[in-house]
PDB file of C-alpha atoms in Angstrom:
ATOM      1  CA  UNK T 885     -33.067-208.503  58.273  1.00  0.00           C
ATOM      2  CA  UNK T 886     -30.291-206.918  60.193  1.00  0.00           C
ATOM      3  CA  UNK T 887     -26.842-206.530  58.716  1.00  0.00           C
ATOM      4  CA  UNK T 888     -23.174-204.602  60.021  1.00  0.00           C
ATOM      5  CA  UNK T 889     -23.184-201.456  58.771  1.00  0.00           C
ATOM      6  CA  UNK T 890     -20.239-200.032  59.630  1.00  0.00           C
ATOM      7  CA  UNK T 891     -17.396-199.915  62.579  1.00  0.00           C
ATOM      8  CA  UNK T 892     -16.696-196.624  63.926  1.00  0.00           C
ATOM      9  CA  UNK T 893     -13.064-196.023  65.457  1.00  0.00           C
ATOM     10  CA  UNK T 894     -11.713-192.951  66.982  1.00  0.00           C
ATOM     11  CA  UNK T 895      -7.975-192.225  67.074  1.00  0.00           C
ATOM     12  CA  UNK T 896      -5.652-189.405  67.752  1.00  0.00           C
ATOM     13  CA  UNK T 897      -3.350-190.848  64.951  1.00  0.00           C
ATOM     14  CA  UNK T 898      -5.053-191.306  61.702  1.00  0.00           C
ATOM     15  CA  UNK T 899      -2.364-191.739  59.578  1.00  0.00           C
ATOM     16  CA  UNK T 900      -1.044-194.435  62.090  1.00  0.00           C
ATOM     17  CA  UNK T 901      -4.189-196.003  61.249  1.00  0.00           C
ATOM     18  CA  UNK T 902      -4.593-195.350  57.639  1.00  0.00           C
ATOM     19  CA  UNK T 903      -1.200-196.808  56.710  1.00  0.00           C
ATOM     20  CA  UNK T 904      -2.164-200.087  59.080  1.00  0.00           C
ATOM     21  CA  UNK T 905      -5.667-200.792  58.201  1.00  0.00           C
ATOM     22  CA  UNK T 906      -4.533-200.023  53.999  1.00  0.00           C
ATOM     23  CA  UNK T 907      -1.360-201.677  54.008  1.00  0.00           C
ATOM     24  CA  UNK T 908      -1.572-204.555  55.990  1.00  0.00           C
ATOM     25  CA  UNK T 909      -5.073-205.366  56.282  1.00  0.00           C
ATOM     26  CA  UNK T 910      -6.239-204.556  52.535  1.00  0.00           C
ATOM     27  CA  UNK T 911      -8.300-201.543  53.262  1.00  0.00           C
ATOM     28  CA  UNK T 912      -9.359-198.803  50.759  1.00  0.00           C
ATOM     29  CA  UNK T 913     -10.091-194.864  51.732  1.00  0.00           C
ATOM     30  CA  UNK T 914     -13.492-194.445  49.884  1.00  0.00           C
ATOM     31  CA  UNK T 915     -14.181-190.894  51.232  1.00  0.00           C
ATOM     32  CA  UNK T 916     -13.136-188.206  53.923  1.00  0.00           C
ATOM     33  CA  UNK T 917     -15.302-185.394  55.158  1.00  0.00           C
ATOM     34  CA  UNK T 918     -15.338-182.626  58.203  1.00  0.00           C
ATOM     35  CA  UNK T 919     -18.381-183.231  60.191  1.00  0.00           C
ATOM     36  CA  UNK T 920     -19.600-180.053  61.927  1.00  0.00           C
ATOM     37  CA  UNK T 921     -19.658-179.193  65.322  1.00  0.00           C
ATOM     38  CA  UNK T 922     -23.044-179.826  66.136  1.00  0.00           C
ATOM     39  CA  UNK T 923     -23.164-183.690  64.700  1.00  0.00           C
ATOM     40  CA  UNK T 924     -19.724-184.651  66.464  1.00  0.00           C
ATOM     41  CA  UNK T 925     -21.492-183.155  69.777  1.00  0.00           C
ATOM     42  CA  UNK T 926     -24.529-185.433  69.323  1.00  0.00           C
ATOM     43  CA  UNK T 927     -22.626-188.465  68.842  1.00  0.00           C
ATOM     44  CA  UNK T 928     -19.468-188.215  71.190  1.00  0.00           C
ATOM     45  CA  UNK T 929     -20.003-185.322  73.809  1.00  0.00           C
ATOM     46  CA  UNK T 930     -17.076-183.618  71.860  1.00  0.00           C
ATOM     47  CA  UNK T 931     -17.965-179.959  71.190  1.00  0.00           C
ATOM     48  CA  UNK T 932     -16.003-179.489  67.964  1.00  0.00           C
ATOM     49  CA  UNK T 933     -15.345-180.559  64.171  1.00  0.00           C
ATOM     50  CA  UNK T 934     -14.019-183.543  63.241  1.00  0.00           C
ATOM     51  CA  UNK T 935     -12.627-185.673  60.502  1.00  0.00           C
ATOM     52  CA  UNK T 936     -14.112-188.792  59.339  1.00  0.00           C
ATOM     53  CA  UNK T 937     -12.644-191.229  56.652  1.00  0.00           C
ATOM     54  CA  UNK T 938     -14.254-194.368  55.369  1.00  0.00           C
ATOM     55  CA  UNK T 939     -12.047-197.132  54.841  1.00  0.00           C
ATOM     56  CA  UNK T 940     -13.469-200.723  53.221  1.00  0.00           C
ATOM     57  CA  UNK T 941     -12.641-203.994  51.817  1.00  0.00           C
ATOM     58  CA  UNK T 942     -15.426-206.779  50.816  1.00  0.00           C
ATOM     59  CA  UNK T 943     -18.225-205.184  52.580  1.00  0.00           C
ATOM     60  CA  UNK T 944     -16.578-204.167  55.969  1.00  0.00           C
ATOM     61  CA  UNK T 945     -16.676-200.344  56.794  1.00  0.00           C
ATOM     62  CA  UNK T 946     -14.492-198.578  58.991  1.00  0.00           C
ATOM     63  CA  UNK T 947     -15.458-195.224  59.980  1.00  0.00           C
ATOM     64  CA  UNK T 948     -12.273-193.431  61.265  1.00  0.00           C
ATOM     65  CA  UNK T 949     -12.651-189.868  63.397  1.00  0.00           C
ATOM     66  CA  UNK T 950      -9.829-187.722  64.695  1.00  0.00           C
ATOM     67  CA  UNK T 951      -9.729-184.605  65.695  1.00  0.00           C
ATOM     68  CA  UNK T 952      -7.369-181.252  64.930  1.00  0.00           C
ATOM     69  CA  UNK T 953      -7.331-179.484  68.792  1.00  0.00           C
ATOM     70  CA  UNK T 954      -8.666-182.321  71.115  1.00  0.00           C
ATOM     71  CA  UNK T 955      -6.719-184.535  73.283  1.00  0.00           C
ATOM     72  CA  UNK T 956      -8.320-188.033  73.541  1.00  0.00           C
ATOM     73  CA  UNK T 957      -7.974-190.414  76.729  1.00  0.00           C
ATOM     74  CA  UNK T 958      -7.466-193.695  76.575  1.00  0.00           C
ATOM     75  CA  UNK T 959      -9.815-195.738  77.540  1.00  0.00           C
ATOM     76  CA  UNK T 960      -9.571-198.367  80.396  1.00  0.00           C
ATOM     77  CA  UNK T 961      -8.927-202.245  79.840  1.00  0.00           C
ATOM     78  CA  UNK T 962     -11.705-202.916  81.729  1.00  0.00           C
ATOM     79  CA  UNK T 963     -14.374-200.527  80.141  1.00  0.00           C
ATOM     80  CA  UNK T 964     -17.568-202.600  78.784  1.00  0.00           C
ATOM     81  CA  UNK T 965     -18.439-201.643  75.372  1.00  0.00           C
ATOM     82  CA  UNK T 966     -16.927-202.722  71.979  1.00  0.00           C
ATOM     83  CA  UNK T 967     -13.730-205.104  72.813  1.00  0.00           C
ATOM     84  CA  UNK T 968     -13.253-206.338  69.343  1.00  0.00           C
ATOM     85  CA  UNK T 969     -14.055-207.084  65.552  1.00  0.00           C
ATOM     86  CA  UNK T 970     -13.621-209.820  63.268  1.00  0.00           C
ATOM     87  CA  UNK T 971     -12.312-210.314  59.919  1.00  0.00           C
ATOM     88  CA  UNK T 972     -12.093-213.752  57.478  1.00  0.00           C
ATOM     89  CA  UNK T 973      -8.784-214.292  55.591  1.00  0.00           C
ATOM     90  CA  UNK T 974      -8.712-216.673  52.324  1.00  0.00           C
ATOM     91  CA  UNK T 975      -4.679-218.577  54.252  1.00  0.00           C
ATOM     92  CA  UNK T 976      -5.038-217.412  57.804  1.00  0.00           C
ATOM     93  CA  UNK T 977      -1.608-218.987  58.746  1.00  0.00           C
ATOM     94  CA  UNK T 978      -0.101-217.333  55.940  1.00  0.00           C
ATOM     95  CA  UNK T 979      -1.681-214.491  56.863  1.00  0.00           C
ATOM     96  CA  UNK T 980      -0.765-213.938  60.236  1.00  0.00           C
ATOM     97  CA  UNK T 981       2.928-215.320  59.360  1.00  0.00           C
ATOM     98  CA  UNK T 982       3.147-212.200  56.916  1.00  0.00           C
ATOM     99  CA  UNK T 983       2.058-209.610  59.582  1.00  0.00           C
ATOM    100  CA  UNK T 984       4.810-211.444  62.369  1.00  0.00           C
ATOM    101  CA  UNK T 985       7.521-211.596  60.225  1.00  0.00           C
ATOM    102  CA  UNK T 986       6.942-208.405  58.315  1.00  0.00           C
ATOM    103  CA  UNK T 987       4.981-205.885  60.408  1.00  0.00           C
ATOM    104  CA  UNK T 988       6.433-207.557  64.129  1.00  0.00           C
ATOM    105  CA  UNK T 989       2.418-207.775  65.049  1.00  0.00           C
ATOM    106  CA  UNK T 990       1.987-210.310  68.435  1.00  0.00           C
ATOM    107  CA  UNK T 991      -0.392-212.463  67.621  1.00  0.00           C
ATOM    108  CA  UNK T 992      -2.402-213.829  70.233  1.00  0.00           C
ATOM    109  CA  UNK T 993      -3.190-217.502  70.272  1.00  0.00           C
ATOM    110  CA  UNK T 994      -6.145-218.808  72.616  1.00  0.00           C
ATOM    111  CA  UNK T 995      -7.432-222.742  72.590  1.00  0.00           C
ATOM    112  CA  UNK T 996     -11.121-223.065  72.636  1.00  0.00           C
ATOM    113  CA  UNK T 997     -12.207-226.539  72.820  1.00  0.00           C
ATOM    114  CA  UNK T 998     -11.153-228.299  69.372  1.00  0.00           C
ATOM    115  CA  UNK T 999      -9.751-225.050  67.690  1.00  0.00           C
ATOM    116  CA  UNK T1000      -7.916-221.951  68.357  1.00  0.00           C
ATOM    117  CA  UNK T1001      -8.952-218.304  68.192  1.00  0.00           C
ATOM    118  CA  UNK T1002      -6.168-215.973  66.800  1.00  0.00           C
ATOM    119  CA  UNK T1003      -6.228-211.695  67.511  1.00  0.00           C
ATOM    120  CA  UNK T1004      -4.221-208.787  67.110  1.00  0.00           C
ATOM    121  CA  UNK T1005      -4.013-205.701  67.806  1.00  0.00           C
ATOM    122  CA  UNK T1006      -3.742-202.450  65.436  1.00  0.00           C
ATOM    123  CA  UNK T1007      -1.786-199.112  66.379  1.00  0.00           C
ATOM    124  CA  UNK T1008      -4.135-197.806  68.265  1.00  0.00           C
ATOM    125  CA  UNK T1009      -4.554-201.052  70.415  1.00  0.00           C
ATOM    126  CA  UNK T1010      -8.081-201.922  69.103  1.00  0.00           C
ATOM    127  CA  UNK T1011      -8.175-206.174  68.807  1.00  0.00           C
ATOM    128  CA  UNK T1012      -8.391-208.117  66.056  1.00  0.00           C
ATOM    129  CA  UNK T1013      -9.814-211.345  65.296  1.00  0.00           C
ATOM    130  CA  UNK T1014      -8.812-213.083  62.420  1.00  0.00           C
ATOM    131  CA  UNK T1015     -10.811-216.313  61.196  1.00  0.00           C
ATOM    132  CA  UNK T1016      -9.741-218.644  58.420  1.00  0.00           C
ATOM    133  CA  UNK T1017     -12.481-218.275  55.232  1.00  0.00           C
ATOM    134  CA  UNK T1018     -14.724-220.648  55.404  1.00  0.00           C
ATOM    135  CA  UNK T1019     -14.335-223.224  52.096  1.00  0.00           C
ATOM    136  CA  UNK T1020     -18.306-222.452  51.395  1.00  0.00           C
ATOM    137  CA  UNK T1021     -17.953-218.918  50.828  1.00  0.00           C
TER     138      UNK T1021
END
């Protein structure tokens, strides 16, 4: 069996981040560590430390990294790789009214066959999709 583990997220605003991902999305810091040189290296070609924070709710995982002295580039709309996650909400409409009304999020509405497909975006421009809870869970 294969299951999520985590979703890793670099940003060059963490606390950007942090207050988006805790106060609007539900989101607890579990832990935050400085991962040495050497380990950031072998996973992002970045030859320095770096901070990572955990951030959960129900399960999900967010790995957050930043870094002190490194300037980040952003990366290109069309660049393959990860282009977005997904996350259930108990009211979806009420939901996503909240986060219009409150936070002045766009929310992106797309029609796919019978039903619609809703996304945002956080700070840092990473998308969003955000499913109505299924009654059976």
């Amino acid at each position: 069996m294969v299951t999520l583990n985590h979703i890793g997220i670099v940003t060059a605003h963490p606390r950007r981040l942090f207050n988006f991902y805790s106060n609007k999305l539900g989101f607890e810091k579990s832990q935050e560590t400085v991962l040495p040189e050497d380990i950031v290296y072998s996973i992002f070609k970045i030859p320095q430390p770096c901070t990572m924070a955990k951030l959960t709710k129900d399960g999900t995982c967010l790995e957050v990294f930043w870094f002190k002295n490194y300037r980040l580039k952003p990366r290109a709309k069309e660049t393959a790789g990860y282009n977005h996650f997904g996350m259930e909400i108990k009211d979806r409409e009420e939901f996503l009214t909240g986060l219009r009304r409150e936070y002045h999020l766009k929310v992106t509405t797309i029609k796919r066959g019978d039903h619609y497909n809703y996304f945002i975006q956080d700070p840092d421009k990473n998308i969003i999709e955000i499913k109505e809870l299924s009654a059976s869970k």
